[in-house]
Each structure stands twice: as C-alpha cells, then as structure tokens.
Coordinates of C-alpha atoms and ligand atoms in Angstrom, one line a residue:
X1 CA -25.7 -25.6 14.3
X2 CA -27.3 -23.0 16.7
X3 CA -25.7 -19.5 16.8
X4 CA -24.6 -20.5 21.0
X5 CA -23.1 -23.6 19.9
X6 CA -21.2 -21.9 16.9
X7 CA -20.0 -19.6 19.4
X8 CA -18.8 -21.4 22.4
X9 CA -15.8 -22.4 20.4
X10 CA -14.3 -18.7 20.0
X11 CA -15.1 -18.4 24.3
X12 CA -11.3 -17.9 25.4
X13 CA -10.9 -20.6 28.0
X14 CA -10.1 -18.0 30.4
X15 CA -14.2 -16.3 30.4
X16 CA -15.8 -19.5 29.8
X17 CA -18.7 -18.9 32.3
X18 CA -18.9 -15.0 32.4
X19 CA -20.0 -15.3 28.2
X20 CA -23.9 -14.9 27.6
X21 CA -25.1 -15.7 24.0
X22 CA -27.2 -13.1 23.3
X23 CA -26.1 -9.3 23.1
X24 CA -28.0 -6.7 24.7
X25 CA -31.4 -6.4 23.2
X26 CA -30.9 -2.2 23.1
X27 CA -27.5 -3.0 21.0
X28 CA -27.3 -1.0 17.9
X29 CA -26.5 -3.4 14.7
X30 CA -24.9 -0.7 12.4
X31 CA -23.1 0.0 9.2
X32 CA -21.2 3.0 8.7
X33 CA -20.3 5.0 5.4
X34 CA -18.4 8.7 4.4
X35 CA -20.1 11.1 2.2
X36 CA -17.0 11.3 -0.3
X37 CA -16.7 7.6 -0.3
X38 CA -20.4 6.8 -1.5
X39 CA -22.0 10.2 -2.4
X40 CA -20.6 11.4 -5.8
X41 CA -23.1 14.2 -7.0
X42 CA -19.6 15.9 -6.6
X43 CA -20.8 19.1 -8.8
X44 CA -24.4 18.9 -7.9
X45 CA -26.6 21.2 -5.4
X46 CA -23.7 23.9 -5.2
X47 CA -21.3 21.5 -3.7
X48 CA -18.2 22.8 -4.3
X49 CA -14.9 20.8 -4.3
X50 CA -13.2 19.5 -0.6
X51 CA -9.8 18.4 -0.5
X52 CA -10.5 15.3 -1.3
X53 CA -12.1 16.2 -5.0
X54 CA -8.7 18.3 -5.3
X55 CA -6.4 15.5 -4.3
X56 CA -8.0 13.1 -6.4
X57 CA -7.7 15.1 -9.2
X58 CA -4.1 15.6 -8.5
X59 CA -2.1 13.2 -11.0
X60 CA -0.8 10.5 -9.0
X61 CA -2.4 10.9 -5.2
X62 CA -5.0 7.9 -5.8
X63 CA -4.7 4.5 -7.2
X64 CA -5.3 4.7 -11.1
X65 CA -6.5 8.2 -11.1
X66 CA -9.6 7.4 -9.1
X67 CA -11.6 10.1 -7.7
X68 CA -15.7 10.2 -5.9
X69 CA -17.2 12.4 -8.6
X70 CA -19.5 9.6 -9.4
X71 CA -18.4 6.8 -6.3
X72 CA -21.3 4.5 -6.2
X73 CA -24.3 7.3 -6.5
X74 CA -25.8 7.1 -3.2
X75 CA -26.8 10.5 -3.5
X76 CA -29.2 9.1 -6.1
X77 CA -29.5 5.6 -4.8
X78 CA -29.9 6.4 -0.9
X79 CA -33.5 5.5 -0.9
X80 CA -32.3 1.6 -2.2
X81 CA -29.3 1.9 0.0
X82 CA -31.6 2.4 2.7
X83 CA -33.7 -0.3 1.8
X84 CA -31.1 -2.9 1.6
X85 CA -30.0 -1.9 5.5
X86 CA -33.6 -2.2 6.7
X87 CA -34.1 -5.9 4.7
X88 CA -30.9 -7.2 6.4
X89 CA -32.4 -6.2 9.7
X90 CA -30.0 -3.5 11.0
X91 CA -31.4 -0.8 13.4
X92 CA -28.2 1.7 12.8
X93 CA -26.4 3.8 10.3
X94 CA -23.7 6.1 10.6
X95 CA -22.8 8.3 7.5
X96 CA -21.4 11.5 7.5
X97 CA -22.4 14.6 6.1
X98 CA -20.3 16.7 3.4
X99 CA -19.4 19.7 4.5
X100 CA -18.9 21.2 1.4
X101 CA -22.5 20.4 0.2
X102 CA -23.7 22.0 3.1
X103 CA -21.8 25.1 3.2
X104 CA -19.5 25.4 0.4
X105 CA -17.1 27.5 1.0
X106 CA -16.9 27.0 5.1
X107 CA -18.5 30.1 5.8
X108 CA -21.7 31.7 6.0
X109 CA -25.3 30.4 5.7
X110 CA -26.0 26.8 4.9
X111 CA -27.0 25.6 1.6
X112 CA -30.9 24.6 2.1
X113 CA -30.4 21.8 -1.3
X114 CA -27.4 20.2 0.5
X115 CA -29.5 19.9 3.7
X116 CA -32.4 18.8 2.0
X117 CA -30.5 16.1 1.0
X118 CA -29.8 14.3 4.8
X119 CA -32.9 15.7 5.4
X120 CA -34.6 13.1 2.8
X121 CA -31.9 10.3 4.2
X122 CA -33.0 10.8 8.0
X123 CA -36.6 10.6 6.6
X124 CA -36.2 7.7 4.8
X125 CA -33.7 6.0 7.9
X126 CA -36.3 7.2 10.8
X127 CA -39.1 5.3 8.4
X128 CA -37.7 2.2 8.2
X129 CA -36.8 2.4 11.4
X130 CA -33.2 2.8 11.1
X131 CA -31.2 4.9 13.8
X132 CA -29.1 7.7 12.1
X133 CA -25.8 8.4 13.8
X134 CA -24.3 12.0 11.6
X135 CA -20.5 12.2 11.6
X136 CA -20.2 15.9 11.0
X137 CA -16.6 15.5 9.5
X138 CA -15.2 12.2 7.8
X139 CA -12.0 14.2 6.3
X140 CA -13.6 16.3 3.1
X141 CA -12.7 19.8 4.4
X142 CA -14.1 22.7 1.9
X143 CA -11.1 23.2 -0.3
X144 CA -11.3 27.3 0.0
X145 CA -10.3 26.6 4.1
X146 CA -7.7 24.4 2.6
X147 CA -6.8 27.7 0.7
X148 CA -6.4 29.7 4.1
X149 CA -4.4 27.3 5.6
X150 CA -6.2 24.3 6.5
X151 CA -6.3 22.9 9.4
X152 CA -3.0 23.4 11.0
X153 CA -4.6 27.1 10.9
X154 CA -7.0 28.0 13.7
X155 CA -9.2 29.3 12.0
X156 CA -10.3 26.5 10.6
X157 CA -11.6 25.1 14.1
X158 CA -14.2 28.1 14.4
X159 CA -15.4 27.7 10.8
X160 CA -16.3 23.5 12.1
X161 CA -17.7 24.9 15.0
X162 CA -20.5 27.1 12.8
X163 CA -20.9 24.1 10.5
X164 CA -21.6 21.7 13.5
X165 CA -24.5 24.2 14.1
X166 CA -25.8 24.9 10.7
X167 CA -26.2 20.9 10.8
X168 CA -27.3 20.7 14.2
X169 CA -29.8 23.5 13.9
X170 CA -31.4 21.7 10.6
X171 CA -31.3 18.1 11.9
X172 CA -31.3 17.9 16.0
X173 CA -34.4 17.5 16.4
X174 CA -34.4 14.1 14.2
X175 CA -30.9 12.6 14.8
X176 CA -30.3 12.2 18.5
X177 CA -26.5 10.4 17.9
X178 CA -23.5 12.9 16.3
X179 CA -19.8 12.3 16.0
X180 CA -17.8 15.3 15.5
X181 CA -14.8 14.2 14.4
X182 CA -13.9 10.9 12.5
X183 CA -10.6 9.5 13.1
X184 CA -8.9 12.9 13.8
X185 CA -5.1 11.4 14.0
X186 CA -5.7 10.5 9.8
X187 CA -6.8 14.3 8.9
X188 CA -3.9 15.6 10.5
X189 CA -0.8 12.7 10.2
X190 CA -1.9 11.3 6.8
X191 CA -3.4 14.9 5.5
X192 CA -0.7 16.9 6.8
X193 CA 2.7 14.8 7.6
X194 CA 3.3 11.7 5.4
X195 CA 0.7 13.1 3.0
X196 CA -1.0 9.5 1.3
X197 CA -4.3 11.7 2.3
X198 CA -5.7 15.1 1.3
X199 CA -4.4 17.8 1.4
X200 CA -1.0 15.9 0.7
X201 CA 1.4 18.0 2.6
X202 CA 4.3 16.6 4.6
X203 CA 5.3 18.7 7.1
X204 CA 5.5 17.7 10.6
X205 CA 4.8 21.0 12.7
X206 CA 1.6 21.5 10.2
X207 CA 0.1 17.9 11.5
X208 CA 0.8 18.7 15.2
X209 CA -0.6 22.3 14.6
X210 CA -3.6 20.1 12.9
X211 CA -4.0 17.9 15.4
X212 CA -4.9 20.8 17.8
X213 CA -6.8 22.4 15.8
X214 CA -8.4 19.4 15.1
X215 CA -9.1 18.9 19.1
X216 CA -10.1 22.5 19.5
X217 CA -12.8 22.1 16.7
X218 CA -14.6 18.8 18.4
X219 CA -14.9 21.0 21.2
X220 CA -16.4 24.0 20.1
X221 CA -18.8 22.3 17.8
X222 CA -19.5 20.3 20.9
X223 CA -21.0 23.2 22.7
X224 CA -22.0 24.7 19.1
X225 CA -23.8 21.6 18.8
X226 CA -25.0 21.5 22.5
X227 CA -26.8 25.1 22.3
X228 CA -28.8 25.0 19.8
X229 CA -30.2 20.8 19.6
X230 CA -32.1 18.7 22.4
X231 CA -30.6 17.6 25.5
X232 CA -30.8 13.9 25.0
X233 CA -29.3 13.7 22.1
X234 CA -25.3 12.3 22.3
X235 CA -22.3 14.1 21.3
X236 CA -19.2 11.9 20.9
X237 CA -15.8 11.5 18.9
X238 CA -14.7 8.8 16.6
X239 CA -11.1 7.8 17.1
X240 CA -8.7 5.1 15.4
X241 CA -7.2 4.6 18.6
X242 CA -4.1 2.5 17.7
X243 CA -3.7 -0.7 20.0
X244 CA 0.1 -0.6 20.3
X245 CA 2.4 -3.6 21.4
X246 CA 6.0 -3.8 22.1
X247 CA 8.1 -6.4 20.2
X248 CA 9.4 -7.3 22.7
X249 CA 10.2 -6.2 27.1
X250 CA 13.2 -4.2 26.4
X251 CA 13.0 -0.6 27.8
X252 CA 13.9 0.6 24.3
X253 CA 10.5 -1.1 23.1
X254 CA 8.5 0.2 25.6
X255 CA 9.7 3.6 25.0
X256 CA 8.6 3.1 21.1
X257 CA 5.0 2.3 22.6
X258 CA 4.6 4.9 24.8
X259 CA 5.9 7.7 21.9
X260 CA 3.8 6.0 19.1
X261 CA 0.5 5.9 21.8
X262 CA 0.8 9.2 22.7
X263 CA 1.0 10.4 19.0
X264 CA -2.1 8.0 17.9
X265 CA -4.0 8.1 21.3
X266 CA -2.8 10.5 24.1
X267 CA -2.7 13.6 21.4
X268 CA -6.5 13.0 21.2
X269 CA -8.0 11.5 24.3
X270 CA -5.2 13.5 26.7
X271 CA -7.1 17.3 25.8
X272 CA -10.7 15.4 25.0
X273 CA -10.9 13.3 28.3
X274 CA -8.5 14.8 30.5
X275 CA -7.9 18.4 29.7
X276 CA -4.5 18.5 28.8
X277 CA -1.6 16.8 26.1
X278 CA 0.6 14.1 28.1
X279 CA 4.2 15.5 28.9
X280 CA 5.8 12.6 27.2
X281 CA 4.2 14.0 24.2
X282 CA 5.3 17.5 24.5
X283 CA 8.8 16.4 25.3
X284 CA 9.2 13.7 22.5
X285 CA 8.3 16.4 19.8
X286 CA 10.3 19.7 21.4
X287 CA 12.7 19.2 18.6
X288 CA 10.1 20.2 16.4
X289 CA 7.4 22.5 18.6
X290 CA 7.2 24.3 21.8
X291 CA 3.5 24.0 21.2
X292 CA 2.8 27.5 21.5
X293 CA -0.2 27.1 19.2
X294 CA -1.9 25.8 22.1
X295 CA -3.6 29.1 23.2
X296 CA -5.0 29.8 27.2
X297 CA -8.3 28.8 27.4
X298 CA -8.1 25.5 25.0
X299 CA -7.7 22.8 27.3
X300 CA -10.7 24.0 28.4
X301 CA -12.8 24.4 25.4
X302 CA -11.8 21.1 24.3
X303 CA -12.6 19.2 27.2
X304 CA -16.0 19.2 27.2
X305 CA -18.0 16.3 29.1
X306 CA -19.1 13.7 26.3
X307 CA -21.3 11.4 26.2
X308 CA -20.3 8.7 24.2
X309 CA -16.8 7.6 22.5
X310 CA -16.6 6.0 18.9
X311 CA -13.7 3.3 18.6
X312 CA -12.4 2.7 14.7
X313 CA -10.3 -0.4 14.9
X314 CA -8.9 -2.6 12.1
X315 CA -5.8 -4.3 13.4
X316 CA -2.8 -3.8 16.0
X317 CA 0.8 -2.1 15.6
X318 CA 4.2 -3.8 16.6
X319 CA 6.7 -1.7 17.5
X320 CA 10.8 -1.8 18.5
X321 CA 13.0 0.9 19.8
X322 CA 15.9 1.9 17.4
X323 CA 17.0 -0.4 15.2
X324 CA 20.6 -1.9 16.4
X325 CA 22.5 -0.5 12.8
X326 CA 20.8 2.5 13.5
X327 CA 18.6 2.4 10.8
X328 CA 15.3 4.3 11.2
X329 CA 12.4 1.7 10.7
X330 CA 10.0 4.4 9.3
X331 CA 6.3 4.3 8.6
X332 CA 6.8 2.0 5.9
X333 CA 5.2 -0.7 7.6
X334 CA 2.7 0.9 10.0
X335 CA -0.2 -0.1 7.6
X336 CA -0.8 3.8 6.2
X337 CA 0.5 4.0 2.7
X338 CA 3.6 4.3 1.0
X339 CA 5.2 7.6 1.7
X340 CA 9.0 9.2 2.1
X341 CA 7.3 10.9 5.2
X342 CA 6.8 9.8 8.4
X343 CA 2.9 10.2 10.1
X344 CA 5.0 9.7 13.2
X345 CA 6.7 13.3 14.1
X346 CA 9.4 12.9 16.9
X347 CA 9.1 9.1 16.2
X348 CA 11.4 8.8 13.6
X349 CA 13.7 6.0 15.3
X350 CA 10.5 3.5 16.0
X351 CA 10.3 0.4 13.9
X352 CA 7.3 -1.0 13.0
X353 CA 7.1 -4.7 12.6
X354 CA 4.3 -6.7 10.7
X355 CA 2.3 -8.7 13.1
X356 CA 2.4 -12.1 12.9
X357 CA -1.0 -13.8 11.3
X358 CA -3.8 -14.1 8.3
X359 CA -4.0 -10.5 6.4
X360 CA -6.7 -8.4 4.7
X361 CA -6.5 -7.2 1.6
X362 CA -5.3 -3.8 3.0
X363 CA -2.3 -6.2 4.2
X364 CA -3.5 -5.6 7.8
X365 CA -3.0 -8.7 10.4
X366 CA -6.2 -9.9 11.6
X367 CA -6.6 -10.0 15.3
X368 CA -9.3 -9.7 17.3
X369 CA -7.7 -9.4 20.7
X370 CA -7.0 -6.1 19.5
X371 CA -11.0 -5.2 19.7
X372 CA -10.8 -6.3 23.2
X373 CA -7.7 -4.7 24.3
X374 CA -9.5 -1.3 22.6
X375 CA -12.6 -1.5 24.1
X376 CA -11.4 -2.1 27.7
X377 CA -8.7 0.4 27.7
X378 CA -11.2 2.8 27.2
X379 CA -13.4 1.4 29.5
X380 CA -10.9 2.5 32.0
X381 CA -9.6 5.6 30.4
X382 CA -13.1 6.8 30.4
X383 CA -15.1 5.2 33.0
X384 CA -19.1 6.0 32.7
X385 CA -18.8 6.8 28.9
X386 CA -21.1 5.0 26.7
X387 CA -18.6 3.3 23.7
X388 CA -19.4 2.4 20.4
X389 CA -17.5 0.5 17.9
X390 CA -17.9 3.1 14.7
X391 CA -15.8 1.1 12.6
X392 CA -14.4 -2.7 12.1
X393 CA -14.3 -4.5 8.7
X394 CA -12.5 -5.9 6.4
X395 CA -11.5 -5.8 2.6
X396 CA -11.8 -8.6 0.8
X397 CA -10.9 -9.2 -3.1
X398 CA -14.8 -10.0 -3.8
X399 CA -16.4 -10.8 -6.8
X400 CA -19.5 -12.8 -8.2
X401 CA -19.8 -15.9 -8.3
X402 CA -21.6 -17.0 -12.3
X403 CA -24.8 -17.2 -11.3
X404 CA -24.0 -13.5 -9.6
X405 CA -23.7 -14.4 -6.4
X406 CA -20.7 -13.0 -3.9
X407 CA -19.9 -15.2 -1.4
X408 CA -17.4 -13.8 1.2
X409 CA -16.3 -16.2 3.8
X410 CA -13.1 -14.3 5.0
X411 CA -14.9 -11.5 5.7
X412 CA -17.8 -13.7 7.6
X413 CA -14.6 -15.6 10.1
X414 CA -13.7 -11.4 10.4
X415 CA -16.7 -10.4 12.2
X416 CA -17.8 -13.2 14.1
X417 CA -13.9 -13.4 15.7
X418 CA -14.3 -9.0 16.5
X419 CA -18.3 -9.4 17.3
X420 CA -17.0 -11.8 19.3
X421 CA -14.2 -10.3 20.7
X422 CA -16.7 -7.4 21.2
X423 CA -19.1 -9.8 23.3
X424 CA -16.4 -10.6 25.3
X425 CA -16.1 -7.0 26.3
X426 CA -19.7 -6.2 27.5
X427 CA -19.3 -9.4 29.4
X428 CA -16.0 -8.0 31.4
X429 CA -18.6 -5.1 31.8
X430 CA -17.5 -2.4 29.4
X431 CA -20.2 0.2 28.1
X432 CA -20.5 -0.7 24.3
X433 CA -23.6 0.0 22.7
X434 CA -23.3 -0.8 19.3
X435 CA -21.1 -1.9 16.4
X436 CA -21.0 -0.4 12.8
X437 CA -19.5 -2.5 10.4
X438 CA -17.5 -0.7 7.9
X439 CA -18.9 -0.5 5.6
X440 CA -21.8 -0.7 4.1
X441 CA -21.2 -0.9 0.6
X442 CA -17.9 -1.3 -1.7
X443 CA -16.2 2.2 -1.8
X444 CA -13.5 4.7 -2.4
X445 CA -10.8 3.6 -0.4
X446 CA -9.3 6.8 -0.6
X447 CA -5.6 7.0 -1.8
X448 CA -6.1 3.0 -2.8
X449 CA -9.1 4.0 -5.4
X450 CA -11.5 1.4 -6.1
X451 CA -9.7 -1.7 -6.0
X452 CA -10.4 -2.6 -1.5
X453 CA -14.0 -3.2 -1.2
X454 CA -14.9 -3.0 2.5
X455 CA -18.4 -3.8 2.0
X456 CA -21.2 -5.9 3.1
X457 CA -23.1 -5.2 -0.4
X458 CA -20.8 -5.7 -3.3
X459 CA -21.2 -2.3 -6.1
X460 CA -20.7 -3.6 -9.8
X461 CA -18.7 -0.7 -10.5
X462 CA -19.9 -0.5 -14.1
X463 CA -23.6 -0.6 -13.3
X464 CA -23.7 0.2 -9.6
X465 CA -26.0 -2.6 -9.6
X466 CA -25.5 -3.4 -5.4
X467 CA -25.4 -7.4 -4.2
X468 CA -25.3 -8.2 -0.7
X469 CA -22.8 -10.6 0.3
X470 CA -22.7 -13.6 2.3
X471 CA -21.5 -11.8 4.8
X472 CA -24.5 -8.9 4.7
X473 CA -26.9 -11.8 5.4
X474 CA -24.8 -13.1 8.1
X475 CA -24.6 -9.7 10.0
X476 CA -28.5 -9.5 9.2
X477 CA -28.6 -12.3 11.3
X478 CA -27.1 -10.9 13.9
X479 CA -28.3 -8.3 14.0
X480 CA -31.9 -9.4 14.3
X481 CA -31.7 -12.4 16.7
X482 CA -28.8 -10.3 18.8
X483 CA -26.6 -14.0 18.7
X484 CA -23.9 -14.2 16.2
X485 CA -24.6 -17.3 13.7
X486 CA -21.9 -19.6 13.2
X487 CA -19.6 -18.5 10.8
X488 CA -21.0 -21.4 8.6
X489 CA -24.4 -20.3 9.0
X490 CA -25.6 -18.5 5.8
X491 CA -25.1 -19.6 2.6
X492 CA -23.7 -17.8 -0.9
X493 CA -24.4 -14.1 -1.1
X494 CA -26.8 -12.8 -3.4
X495 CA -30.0 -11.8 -4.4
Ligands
IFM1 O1 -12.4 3.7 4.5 C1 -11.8 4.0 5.7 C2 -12.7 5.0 6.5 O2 -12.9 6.1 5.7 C3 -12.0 5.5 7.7 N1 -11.5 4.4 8.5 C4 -10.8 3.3 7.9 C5 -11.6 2.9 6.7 C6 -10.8 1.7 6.0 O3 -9.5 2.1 5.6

C-alpha cells in the first residue's frame, strides 16, 4: 500500500480535497529528549545535584526508588544515540541542556567540561546532518537556587537569564533553534503545588509566584540570549498547552474551562504573547494572591517578540463545573499523578472526567483532534509565529520479541493519527514547522521511574543495549519521503 493511499483513510470527510500527501520538504522530522531523563553522569564533570537528583533520592517521590544517576548513559553513548537518529533519517533533535552541569551552583562562570560536553553533541548532530534545537531548561533547577527559594523566588529568574547566556555565548554560533523554557505550567503546578515533581512542595501561592517567575525568566534570557548570539537564530517557548473541553454546555462547565485554560494556558501565553495575565485569572485566584509579585516593568520584559512557539501535547482534559453533592472533583483524574494537592489553585471545585477512548500506558485518552484543536488555536492566538510540535508520543508496555525484536504497533496507529492530525493543520494553513516525537529513547519518566517507555528506540535497562522499534523505522520513513507510511507499512522492530 502506498503511503497516500494508507492515508486517505484518516482524511476527515470534512477536508477531503484541501489534504496534500506530502509534508513540506523544509519540515523538520525530530525527536526530542531531557538531560535528566537520558544523561546520568549525574556526579561527573562537576555537576552538582538539581532538584531532580534530590527528589529522587527522596524516599518515596519516584516509582521504586528510581532516580537518573545512571538513566540510559547518553552522556557516554551520545555519539551512538546520534547515530541511530541519523540512520532512521531524521533531520532534528531537541535535547536540553543541564543546567547544573553547566553552572553548578546557578551562579557565576560556566563550567567549560559541562559545555564541552553539548559542544561534542552539536558536533557530532551538525555532522550527520542533524539540526540541534537546545531547550535551556527541561525542569532540573541547580538544587543550591532550590535552597534560596526556588523558583517562586525572583531571584531565580535573573540567575536563568545569566545561564541562557553562558549557553548562548558558547553555542550560538552552531545551534540557530533554542527553547527557553519546557513546559513551564509542570515546574511550577507539579514542582510547587500538588508536588508529584521536584522540588515536591504543595503550596498554592509558591506555584503562582513560580509561574511568574517562571514567565519573567523566558523573557530575560530571551533578550540575554538575543545580545550576545546571531540574529537568525529562533528563540521560542515550549508549552503543554492543555486542550480543554467542557462536559457538557451548561454555563457551570464552561466556567470550569475557562478557569482551568487560564491556569494551563492564559497564565503563560497572556504575559508571553500579549503582555499581560487575563483578569479571569487574577480574579479566580484573589482568594489566594493579589499578585503583587508581579513587579512594574514585567509585562514588559516578558513580552518579548518571539519567533517561534513549541506545542507539547499528549491528550485532552474533560472538565464539569461543581459537582451537584458538592463534592470537589480534584486533580485526581487530570492525568498528573496521584497527589492530596491540587495543580489547580482557585480551581478546586472543577471536576475532571476521563475522556472517553483507547489509553496509553500513562492512562491518557488518545485523540488526535486534540493536535489539531492545539495547533490552530495557536495559529490564531499567535498569528505570524512559526509553530513547532516539541512533543507528542506515546508510552507503550514494550518489550522484545525472542529473536530481540520490539515491535510497537500502538505506538505506530499513535503517530500516524497526530502526524496526521498535524497534516491536517498545515493544510488549514497553520505555520508548523516540525514535529519531535517524544522521545527518542526509553527514559526516566520522572515521578513514574522506569516502568513508561516513551521511546522510539527501546533501552535494555540492564545493558543499555538500544533497539529501535517498529515504530522508529516507521517515523524514519516519514521522515525521509515527507509522506506518512501506512500504519501497516514497516515490519517488526529491530536490528
Ligand atoms: O517525559 C515527559 C517530558 O519530560 C515532558 N513532557 C511530557 C513527557 C511525558 O510525560
């Protein structure tokens, strides 16, 4: 079956003429990684322990105990990591770099061993002629800002800001895509207010006071970043914009959308795009804040003109007003851990239903539509911006086959139906430029350990012997004809 006739089934009836084949031949075929998540080399270079290393250490934070001292070695194995990309035929890769390998304790000159070290991966990327994207935060703050406060502390937002240019400063002139920020709303809601994430705290205020701070900081690295590397290369922001959907018309539903939007989507793109929080925000949390943190002169230094957007997006939220006993529906089913805190300050009363529909492993309803909704929201919200999808995958309960093979079907129907949903997109004339499958290779999931491989390339967790799966050869595909296969198209994963 050819890759246009696999696909013309998944055309919604309602585009059926508007729906080339082929992507755009500049489209970026990516995969995207964290430094905590694959690195390890946690003691190694002078790194010194982020709150990550601290929380995992932390009896009874992380699945089993589980921790990225070792993760699966890329700091060793980048060169073969590398390799594997550039046989499957993708022209992209997004990783980010560790701030405290860089600069250890968050202030002061950078660490030339911890540079030295992106600076061999760019090498290595630029050779095989791989694009490197550097996410200049993916959540492993140095544990000594931690110590001062963190980052519902201001502070914290000038020490990113001299980072961003220590990094900038030593690789600019190589690396012409950054993303400050990734997924901003999980450092400060899972970090600081239900506390599944590192640091662990659970105190409302602190994750609003985080979330500014967190704003504040994309901006001034922004400029940071701006002043000292070349002018073409793109600044942007990667954000797990939640696509929100009310249960059902009733005003009380809609209210719980707009509350829950603002404090997943409006509390980032509000100051980033438009220069200022919405006033539904500011009014649904006065209980808790005046928001007196928010200091003359920030709107402005956060809004600063970008030039491209990063999307993370995994799968929809349901949501109801008040429940009719009364009862409080809680975070327990938003899709971010089990915790006795909410994520949600001021949203205490919204109810969160499980959408209908097949599930990942991370229990998360699979839908597509979701993508699309995403992407042209923002194609609105931010007309002229270049968008990129930073993150979409899937976990998947993997595992070789006997002859060693790992064949991953589920994950193959999973990125054909949000490729898909993504063509759909540029077809309706949004502005995406690439896609970066998350992820790369099996990981630390974070609070969930070991046990949710997101990856393309299964990691024997024993050997960190690395397989690709099916579904690495089928995104190879992809990527290097620019026409999604059928999702029938490539055979067993492996070697
Ligand atoms: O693994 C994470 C990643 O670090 C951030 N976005 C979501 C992924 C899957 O949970």
């Amino acid at each position: 079956m050819s890759g246009s006739e696999s696909e013309s089934e998944s055309v919604p009836p309602q585009h059926p003429a508007a729906f080339p084949s082929a992507f755009p031949s500049a489209f970026l075929w990516g995969a995207a990684t964290s430094a905590y998540q694959i690195e390890g080399a946690a003691r190694e270079g002078g790194r010194t322990p982020s709150i990550w290393d601290t929380f995992s250490h932390t009896p009874g934070r992380t699945a089993g105990g589980e921790h990225g001292d070792i993760a699966v070695d890329h700091y060793h194995r980048y060169r073969e990591d590398v390799a594997l990309m550039a046989d499957l035929g993708l022209n992209a890769y997004r990783f980010s770099v560790s701030w405290p390998r860089v600069q250890p304790t968050g202030r002061g000159p950078a660490v030339q061993v911890g540079l030295d070290f992106y600076r061999r991966l760019v090498d290595v990327l630029l050779a095989r002629g791989i694009k490197p994207a550097i996410t200049l935060y993916h959540w492993d703050l140095p544990q000594e800002l931690e110590d001062a406060g963190g980052w519902p502390e201001r502070e914290t937002a000038y020490r990113f800001a001299e980072y961003a240019q220590l990094v900038g400063e030593a690789l600019g002139d190589r690396v012409e895509q950054w993303i400050t920020l990734n997924e901003p709303w999980c450092s400060a809601f899972l970090g600081y207010g239900s506390g599944v994430h590192a640091p662990g705290r659970t105190d409302p205020v602190a994750a609003l006071r985080a979330a500014h701070h967190l704003n504040l900081a994309h901006g001034l690295a922004t400029s940071a970043l701006r002043s000292v590397m070349p002018a073409r290369n793109s600044v942007a922001l990667s954000l797990n914009s939640a696509v929100v959907r009310p249960f059902s018309r009733d005003p009380a539903d809609l209210a719980a959308v707009r509350k829950i939007d603002d404090l997943a989507n409006g509390i980032f793109h509000g100051p980033v795009l438009h220069g200022a929080y919405p006033d539904t925000l500011t009014a649904a949390t006065a209980g808790l804040t005046d928001w007196s943190f928010v200091q003359d002169g920030d709107p402005a230094a956060i809004h600063q003109p970008l030039d491209a957007l990063g999307l993370n997006y995994y799968t929809p939220a349901l949501v109801s007003g008040p429940a009719e006993d009364g009862a409080a529906g809680g975070p327990r089913a938003d899709g971010h851990g089990a915790s006795a805190h909410s994520p949600w300050p001021g949203a205490d009363d919204v109810v969160f239903h499980q959408t209908p529909g097949e599930r990942t492993e991370m229990g998360w309803t699979i839908d597509p539509s979701g993508l699309y909704d995403l992407i042209t929201r923002y194609a609105r919200e931010a007309p002229g911006l270049a968008l990129y999808v930073t993150e979409n995958g899937a976990a998947y309960d993997d595992k070789p086959d006997p002859d060693g093979r790992v064949h991953d079907p589920e994950r193959i129907a999973y990125l054909h139906g949000h490729l898909s949903a993504v063509r759909r997109a540029l077809a309706d004339g949004a502005d995406v430029r690439g896609y970066y499958l998350w992820s790369l290779l099996d990981n630390f999931e974070w609070a969930y350990g070991y046990e949710k491989r997101f990856g393309a390339v299964y990691v024997d967790y024993g050997t960190l012997e690395r397989t690709p799966k099916s579904s690495a050869r089928w995104y190879g595909q992809a990527a290097r004809t620019g026409v999604l296969p059928g999702v029938g198209d490539v055979g067993g994963g492996g070697a």
